[in-house]
JSON list of C-alpha atoms in Angstrom, two decimals:
[
{"chain": "A", "resi": 1, "resn": "UNK", "atom": "CA", "xyz": [1.64, 27.56, 50.01]},
{"chain": "A", "resi": 2, "resn": "UNK", "atom": "CA", "xyz": [3.60, 24.29, 50.19]},
{"chain": "A", "resi": 3, "resn": "UNK", "atom": "CA", "xyz": [7.22, 24.51, 51.35]},
{"chain": "A", "resi": 4, "resn": "UNK", "atom": "CA", "xyz": [8.25, 22.99, 48.01]},
{"chain": "A", "resi": 5, "resn": "UNK", "atom": "CA", "xyz": [7.05, 25.52, 45.46]},
{"chain": "A", "resi": 6, "resn": "UNK", "atom": "CA", "xyz": [7.95, 23.18, 42.57]},
{"chain": "A", "resi": 7, "resn": "UNK", "atom": "CA", "xyz": [5.81, 20.27, 43.77]},
{"chain": "A", "resi": 8, "resn": "UNK", "atom": "CA", "xyz": [3.56, 20.61, 40.72]},
{"chain": "A", "resi": 9, "resn": "UNK", "atom": "CA", "xyz": [6.50, 19.71, 38.44]},
{"chain": "A", "resi": 10, "resn": "UNK", "atom": "CA", "xyz": [8.28, 17.07, 40.56]},
{"chain": "A", "resi": 11, "resn": "UNK", "atom": "CA", "xyz": [7.10, 14.26, 38.28]},
{"chain": "A", "resi": 12, "resn": "UNK", "atom": "CA", "xyz": [8.59, 15.70, 35.09]},
{"chain": "A", "resi": 13, "resn": "UNK", "atom": "CA", "xyz": [12.23, 14.48, 35.37]},
{"chain": "A", "resi": 14, "resn": "UNK", "atom": "CA", "xyz": [11.44, 10.74, 35.31]},
{"chain": "A", "resi": 15, "resn": "UNK", "atom": "CA", "xyz": [8.83, 11.27, 32.60]},
{"chain": "A", "resi": 16, "resn": "UNK", "atom": "CA", "xyz": [11.25, 13.23, 30.44]},
{"chain": "A", "resi": 17, "resn": "UNK", "atom": "CA", "xyz": [13.99, 10.64, 31.02]},
{"chain": "A", "resi": 18, "resn": "UNK", "atom": "CA", "xyz": [11.64, 7.83, 29.96]},
{"chain": "A", "resi": 19, "resn": "UNK", "atom": "CA", "xyz": [10.64, 9.85, 26.90]},
{"chain": "A", "resi": 20, "resn": "UNK", "atom": "CA", "xyz": [14.26, 10.47, 25.92]},
{"chain": "A", "resi": 21, "resn": "UNK", "atom": "CA", "xyz": [15.00, 6.76, 26.15]},
{"chain": "A", "resi": 22, "resn": "UNK", "atom": "CA", "xyz": [11.86, 6.00, 24.15]},
{"chain": "A", "resi": 23, "resn": "UNK", "atom": "CA", "xyz": [12.84, 8.49, 21.44]},
{"chain": "A", "resi": 24, "resn": "UNK", "atom": "CA", "xyz": [16.14, 6.67, 20.98]},
{"chain": "A", "resi": 25, "resn": "UNK", "atom": "CA", "xyz": [14.53, 3.23, 21.04]},
{"chain": "A", "resi": 26, "resn": "UNK", "atom": "CA", "xyz": [11.72, 4.21, 18.67]},
{"chain": "A", "resi": 27, "resn": "UNK", "atom": "CA", "xyz": [14.18, 5.76, 16.22]},
{"chain": "A", "resi": 28, "resn": "UNK", "atom": "CA", "xyz": [16.19, 2.54, 16.27]},
{"chain": "A", "resi": 29, "resn": "UNK", "atom": "CA", "xyz": [13.14, 0.32, 15.73]},
{"chain": "A", "resi": 30, "resn": "UNK", "atom": "CA", "xyz": [11.69, 2.66, 13.09]},
{"chain": "A", "resi": 31, "resn": "UNK", "atom": "CA", "xyz": [15.01, 2.76, 11.29]},
{"chain": "A", "resi": 32, "resn": "UNK", "atom": "CA", "xyz": [15.41, -1.00, 11.30]},
{"chain": "A", "resi": 33, "resn": "UNK", "atom": "CA", "xyz": [11.89, -1.65, 10.05]},
{"chain": "A", "resi": 34, "resn": "UNK", "atom": "CA", "xyz": [11.16, 1.19, 7.63]},
{"chain": "A", "resi": 35, "resn": "UNK", "atom": "CA", "xyz": [14.47, 2.99, 7.14]},
{"chain": "A", "resi": 36, "resn": "UNK", "atom": "CA", "xyz": [15.34, 6.62, 7.65]},
{"chain": "A", "resi": 37, "resn": "UNK", "atom": "CA", "xyz": [11.75, 7.81, 7.29]},
{"chain": "A", "resi": 38, "resn": "UNK", "atom": "CA", "xyz": [10.69, 5.27, 9.90]},
{"chain": "A", "resi": 39, "resn": "UNK", "atom": "CA", "xyz": [13.37, 6.41, 12.33]},
{"chain": "A", "resi": 40, "resn": "UNK", "atom": "CA", "xyz": [12.42, 10.05, 11.88]},
{"chain": "A", "resi": 41, "resn": "UNK", "atom": "CA", "xyz": [8.68, 9.37, 12.04]},
{"chain": "A", "resi": 42, "resn": "UNK", "atom": "CA", "xyz": [8.85, 7.24, 15.18]},
{"chain": "A", "resi": 43, "resn": "UNK", "atom": "CA", "xyz": [11.11, 9.71, 16.97]},
{"chain": "A", "resi": 44, "resn": "UNK", "atom": "CA", "xyz": [8.88, 12.63, 15.99]},
{"chain": "A", "resi": 45, "resn": "UNK", "atom": "CA", "xyz": [5.82, 10.75, 17.27]},
{"chain": "A", "resi": 46, "resn": "UNK", "atom": "CA", "xyz": [7.39, 10.29, 20.70]},
{"chain": "A", "resi": 47, "resn": "UNK", "atom": "CA", "xyz": [8.69, 13.86, 20.74]},
{"chain": "A", "resi": 48, "resn": "UNK", "atom": "CA", "xyz": [5.24, 15.25, 19.92]},
{"chain": "A", "resi": 49, "resn": "UNK", "atom": "CA", "xyz": [3.65, 13.43, 22.85]},
{"chain": "A", "resi": 50, "resn": "UNK", "atom": "CA", "xyz": [6.47, 14.52, 25.14]},
{"chain": "A", "resi": 51, "resn": "UNK", "atom": "CA", "xyz": [6.13, 18.15, 24.07]},
{"chain": "A", "resi": 52, "resn": "UNK", "atom": "CA", "xyz": [2.35, 17.98, 24.32]},
{"chain": "A", "resi": 53, "resn": "UNK", "atom": "CA", "xyz": [2.24, 16.49, 27.82]},
{"chain": "A", "resi": 54, "resn": "UNK", "atom": "CA", "xyz": [5.05, 18.69, 29.10]},
{"chain": "A", "resi": 55, "resn": "UNK", "atom": "CA", "xyz": [3.42, 21.86, 27.80]},
{"chain": "A", "resi": 56, "resn": "UNK", "atom": "CA", "xyz": [0.09, 20.89, 29.36]},
{"chain": "A", "resi": 57, "resn": "UNK", "atom": "CA", "xyz": [1.83, 20.16, 32.66]},
{"chain": "A", "resi": 58, "resn": "UNK", "atom": "CA", "xyz": [3.55, 23.55, 32.64]},
{"chain": "A", "resi": 59, "resn": "UNK", "atom": "CA", "xyz": [0.38, 25.46, 31.77]},
{"chain": "A", "resi": 60, "resn": "UNK", "atom": "CA", "xyz": [-1.74, 23.63, 34.36]},
{"chain": "A", "resi": 61, "resn": "UNK", "atom": "CA", "xyz": [0.96, 24.06, 37.04]},
{"chain": "A", "resi": 62, "resn": "UNK", "atom": "CA", "xyz": [1.22, 27.75, 36.23]},
{"chain": "A", "resi": 63, "resn": "UNK", "atom": "CA", "xyz": [-2.56, 28.20, 36.34]},
{"chain": "A", "resi": 64, "resn": "UNK", "atom": "CA", "xyz": [-2.79, 26.30, 39.63]},
{"chain": "A", "resi": 65, "resn": "UNK", "atom": "CA", "xyz": [-0.04, 28.45, 41.14]},
{"chain": "A", "resi": 66, "resn": "UNK", "atom": "CA", "xyz": [-2.14, 31.54, 40.39]},
{"chain": "A", "resi": 67, "resn": "UNK", "atom": "CA", "xyz": [-5.56, 30.19, 41.35]},
{"chain": "A", "resi": 68, "resn": "UNK", "atom": "CA", "xyz": [-6.80, 26.58, 41.36]},
{"chain": "A", "resi": 69, "resn": "UNK", "atom": "CA", "xyz": [-9.99, 27.74, 39.62]},
{"chain": "A", "resi": 70, "resn": "UNK", "atom": "CA", "xyz": [-7.91, 28.56, 36.53]},
{"chain": "A", "resi": 71, "resn": "UNK", "atom": "CA", "xyz": [-6.84, 24.93, 36.01]},
{"chain": "A", "resi": 72, "resn": "UNK", "atom": "CA", "xyz": [-9.98, 23.87, 34.14]},
{"chain": "A", "resi": 73, "resn": "UNK", "atom": "CA", "xyz": [-10.20, 26.77, 31.67]},
{"chain": "A", "resi": 74, "resn": "UNK", "atom": "CA", "xyz": [-6.48, 26.80, 30.93]},
{"chain": "A", "resi": 75, "resn": "UNK", "atom": "CA", "xyz": [-6.31, 23.01, 30.74]},
{"chain": "A", "resi": 76, "resn": "UNK", "atom": "CA", "xyz": [-9.23, 22.87, 28.31]},
{"chain": "A", "resi": 77, "resn": "UNK", "atom": "CA", "xyz": [-7.85, 25.74, 26.22]},
{"chain": "A", "resi": 78, "resn": "UNK", "atom": "CA", "xyz": [-4.52, 23.93, 25.99]},
{"chain": "A", "resi": 79, "resn": "UNK", "atom": "CA", "xyz": [-6.28, 20.71, 24.99]},
{"chain": "A", "resi": 80, "resn": "UNK", "atom": "CA", "xyz": [-8.33, 22.38, 22.24]},
{"chain": "A", "resi": 81, "resn": "UNK", "atom": "CA", "xyz": [-5.33, 24.30, 20.89]},
{"chain": "A", "resi": 82, "resn": "UNK", "atom": "CA", "xyz": [-3.04, 21.26, 20.82]},
{"chain": "A", "resi": 83, "resn": "UNK", "atom": "CA", "xyz": [-5.49, 18.90, 19.20]},
{"chain": "A", "resi": 84, "resn": "UNK", "atom": "CA", "xyz": [-6.50, 21.48, 16.63]},
{"chain": "A", "resi": 85, "resn": "UNK", "atom": "CA", "xyz": [-2.88, 21.89, 15.60]},
{"chain": "A", "resi": 86, "resn": "UNK", "atom": "CA", "xyz": [-2.25, 18.13, 15.73]},
{"chain": "A", "resi": 87, "resn": "UNK", "atom": "CA", "xyz": [-5.31, 17.43, 13.60]},
{"chain": "A", "resi": 88, "resn": "UNK", "atom": "CA", "xyz": [-4.22, 19.85, 10.89]},
{"chain": "A", "resi": 89, "resn": "UNK", "atom": "CA", "xyz": [-0.63, 18.58, 10.92]},
{"chain": "A", "resi": 90, "resn": "UNK", "atom": "CA", "xyz": [-1.62, 14.91, 10.83]},
{"chain": "A", "resi": 91, "resn": "UNK", "atom": "CA", "xyz": [-4.06, 15.52, 7.97]},
{"chain": "A", "resi": 92, "resn": "UNK", "atom": "CA", "xyz": [-1.34, 17.35, 6.05]},
{"chain": "A", "resi": 93, "resn": "UNK", "atom": "CA", "xyz": [1.17, 14.56, 6.72]},
{"chain": "A", "resi": 94, "resn": "UNK", "atom": "CA", "xyz": [-1.35, 11.89, 5.66]},
{"chain": "A", "resi": 95, "resn": "UNK", "atom": "CA", "xyz": [-1.94, 13.70, 2.38]},
{"chain": "A", "resi": 96, "resn": "UNK", "atom": "CA", "xyz": [1.76, 13.47, 1.44]},
{"chain": "A", "resi": 97, "resn": "UNK", "atom": "CA", "xyz": [2.03, 9.68, 1.44]},
{"chain": "A", "resi": 98, "resn": "UNK", "atom": "CA", "xyz": [5.23, 9.93, 3.52]},
{"chain": "A", "resi": 99, "resn": "UNK", "atom": "CA", "xyz": [6.54, 6.44, 4.44]},
{"chain": "A", "resi": 100, "resn": "UNK", "atom": "CA", "xyz": [7.25, 7.60, 8.02]},
{"chain": "A", "resi": 101, "resn": "UNK", "atom": "CA", "xyz": [3.56, 8.21, 8.75]},
{"chain": "A", "resi": 102, "resn": "UNK", "atom": "CA", "xyz": [2.83, 4.76, 10.23]},
{"chain": "A", "resi": 103, "resn": "UNK", "atom": "CA", "xyz": [5.95, 4.83, 12.46]},
{"chain": "A", "resi": 104, "resn": "UNK", "atom": "CA", "xyz": [4.93, 8.35, 13.53]},
{"chain": "A", "resi": 105, "resn": "UNK", "atom": "CA", "xyz": [1.48, 7.11, 14.54]},
{"chain": "A", "resi": 106, "resn": "UNK", "atom": "CA", "xyz": [3.01, 4.14, 16.36]},
{"chain": "A", "resi": 107, "resn": "UNK", "atom": "CA", "xyz": [5.45, 6.47, 18.12]},
{"chain": "A", "resi": 108, "resn": "UNK", "atom": "CA", "xyz": [2.54, 8.61, 19.25]},
{"chain": "A", "resi": 109, "resn": "UNK", "atom": "CA", "xyz": [0.66, 5.59, 20.57]},
{"chain": "A", "resi": 110, "resn": "UNK", "atom": "CA", "xyz": [3.58, 4.00, 22.39]},
{"chain": "A", "resi": 111, "resn": "UNK", "atom": "CA", "xyz": [4.62, 7.32, 23.90]},
{"chain": "A", "resi": 112, "resn": "UNK", "atom": "CA", "xyz": [1.15, 7.83, 25.38]},
{"chain": "A", "resi": 113, "resn": "UNK", "atom": "CA", "xyz": [1.27, 4.38, 26.98]},
{"chain": "A", "resi": 114, "resn": "UNK", "atom": "CA", "xyz": [4.83, 4.84, 28.32]},
{"chain": "A", "resi": 115, "resn": "UNK", "atom": "CA", "xyz": [4.18, 8.38, 29.63]},
{"chain": "A", "resi": 116, "resn": "UNK", "atom": "CA", "xyz": [1.00, 7.22, 31.36]},
{"chain": "A", "resi": 117, "resn": "UNK", "atom": "CA", "xyz": [2.71, 4.14, 32.80]},
{"chain": "A", "resi": 118, "resn": "UNK", "atom": "CA", "xyz": [5.66, 6.10, 34.18]},
{"chain": "A", "resi": 119, "resn": "UNK", "atom": "CA", "xyz": [3.28, 8.70, 35.59]},
{"chain": "A", "resi": 120, "resn": "UNK", "atom": "CA", "xyz": [1.25, 5.99, 37.35]},
{"chain": "A", "resi": 121, "resn": "UNK", "atom": "CA", "xyz": [4.48, 4.47, 38.69]},
{"chain": "A", "resi": 122, "resn": "UNK", "atom": "CA", "xyz": [5.66, 7.85, 39.96]},
{"chain": "A", "resi": 123, "resn": "UNK", "atom": "CA", "xyz": [2.37, 8.64, 41.71]},
{"chain": "A", "resi": 124, "resn": "UNK", "atom": "CA", "xyz": [1.99, 5.17, 43.23]},
{"chain": "A", "resi": 125, "resn": "UNK", "atom": "CA", "xyz": [5.55, 4.95, 44.55]},
{"chain": "A", "resi": 126, "resn": "UNK", "atom": "CA", "xyz": [7.53, 8.18, 44.80]},
{"chain": "A", "resi": 127, "resn": "UNK", "atom": "CA", "xyz": [4.69, 10.62, 45.37]},
{"chain": "A", "resi": 128, "resn": "UNK", "atom": "CA", "xyz": [2.80, 8.50, 47.88]},
{"chain": "A", "resi": 129, "resn": "UNK", "atom": "CA", "xyz": [6.02, 7.79, 49.79]},
{"chain": "A", "resi": 130, "resn": "UNK", "atom": "CA", "xyz": [6.84, 11.53, 49.95]},
{"chain": "A", "resi": 131, "resn": "UNK", "atom": "CA", "xyz": [3.30, 12.32, 51.00]},
{"chain": "A", "resi": 132, "resn": "UNK", "atom": "CA", "xyz": [3.40, 9.72, 53.77]},
{"chain": "A", "resi": 133, "resn": "UNK", "atom": "CA", "xyz": [6.76, 11.05, 55.00]},
{"chain": "A", "resi": 134, "resn": "UNK", "atom": "CA", "xyz": [5.48, 14.63, 54.97]},
{"chain": "A", "resi": 135, "resn": "UNK", "atom": "CA", "xyz": [2.31, 13.81, 56.90]},
{"chain": "A", "resi": 136, "resn": "UNK", "atom": "CA", "xyz": [4.11, 11.68, 59.50]},
{"chain": "A", "resi": 137, "resn": "UNK", "atom": "CA", "xyz": [6.71, 14.37, 60.21]}
]
């Protein structure tokens, strides 16, 4: 067991901070371009990705803390459950003709790129530096 029992979640604070900033920025851009529906849609899109990735991280970290062999089944179950719910919700939203649908989709897309980029940054800088310090000590 590592000395730091929360190592599986160490990357979440910068990712959540980036997501919070992106929610504010996307709401502003959505509001300026489409109006209130655009602000709400864009912010919801970012929030959905943030909730999705955070919930997956928590479930996978929990499964790994019990037994690393549980990561795959729990990770896949989480993936199937989330995308089933997202598919139904997006189909329902598309059927309404809501003007915030395009900003929502753009918010989803941008949030995936930003989350992935911040995660890559964290792994390639902070995590590797901590790992190097821990192995040299």
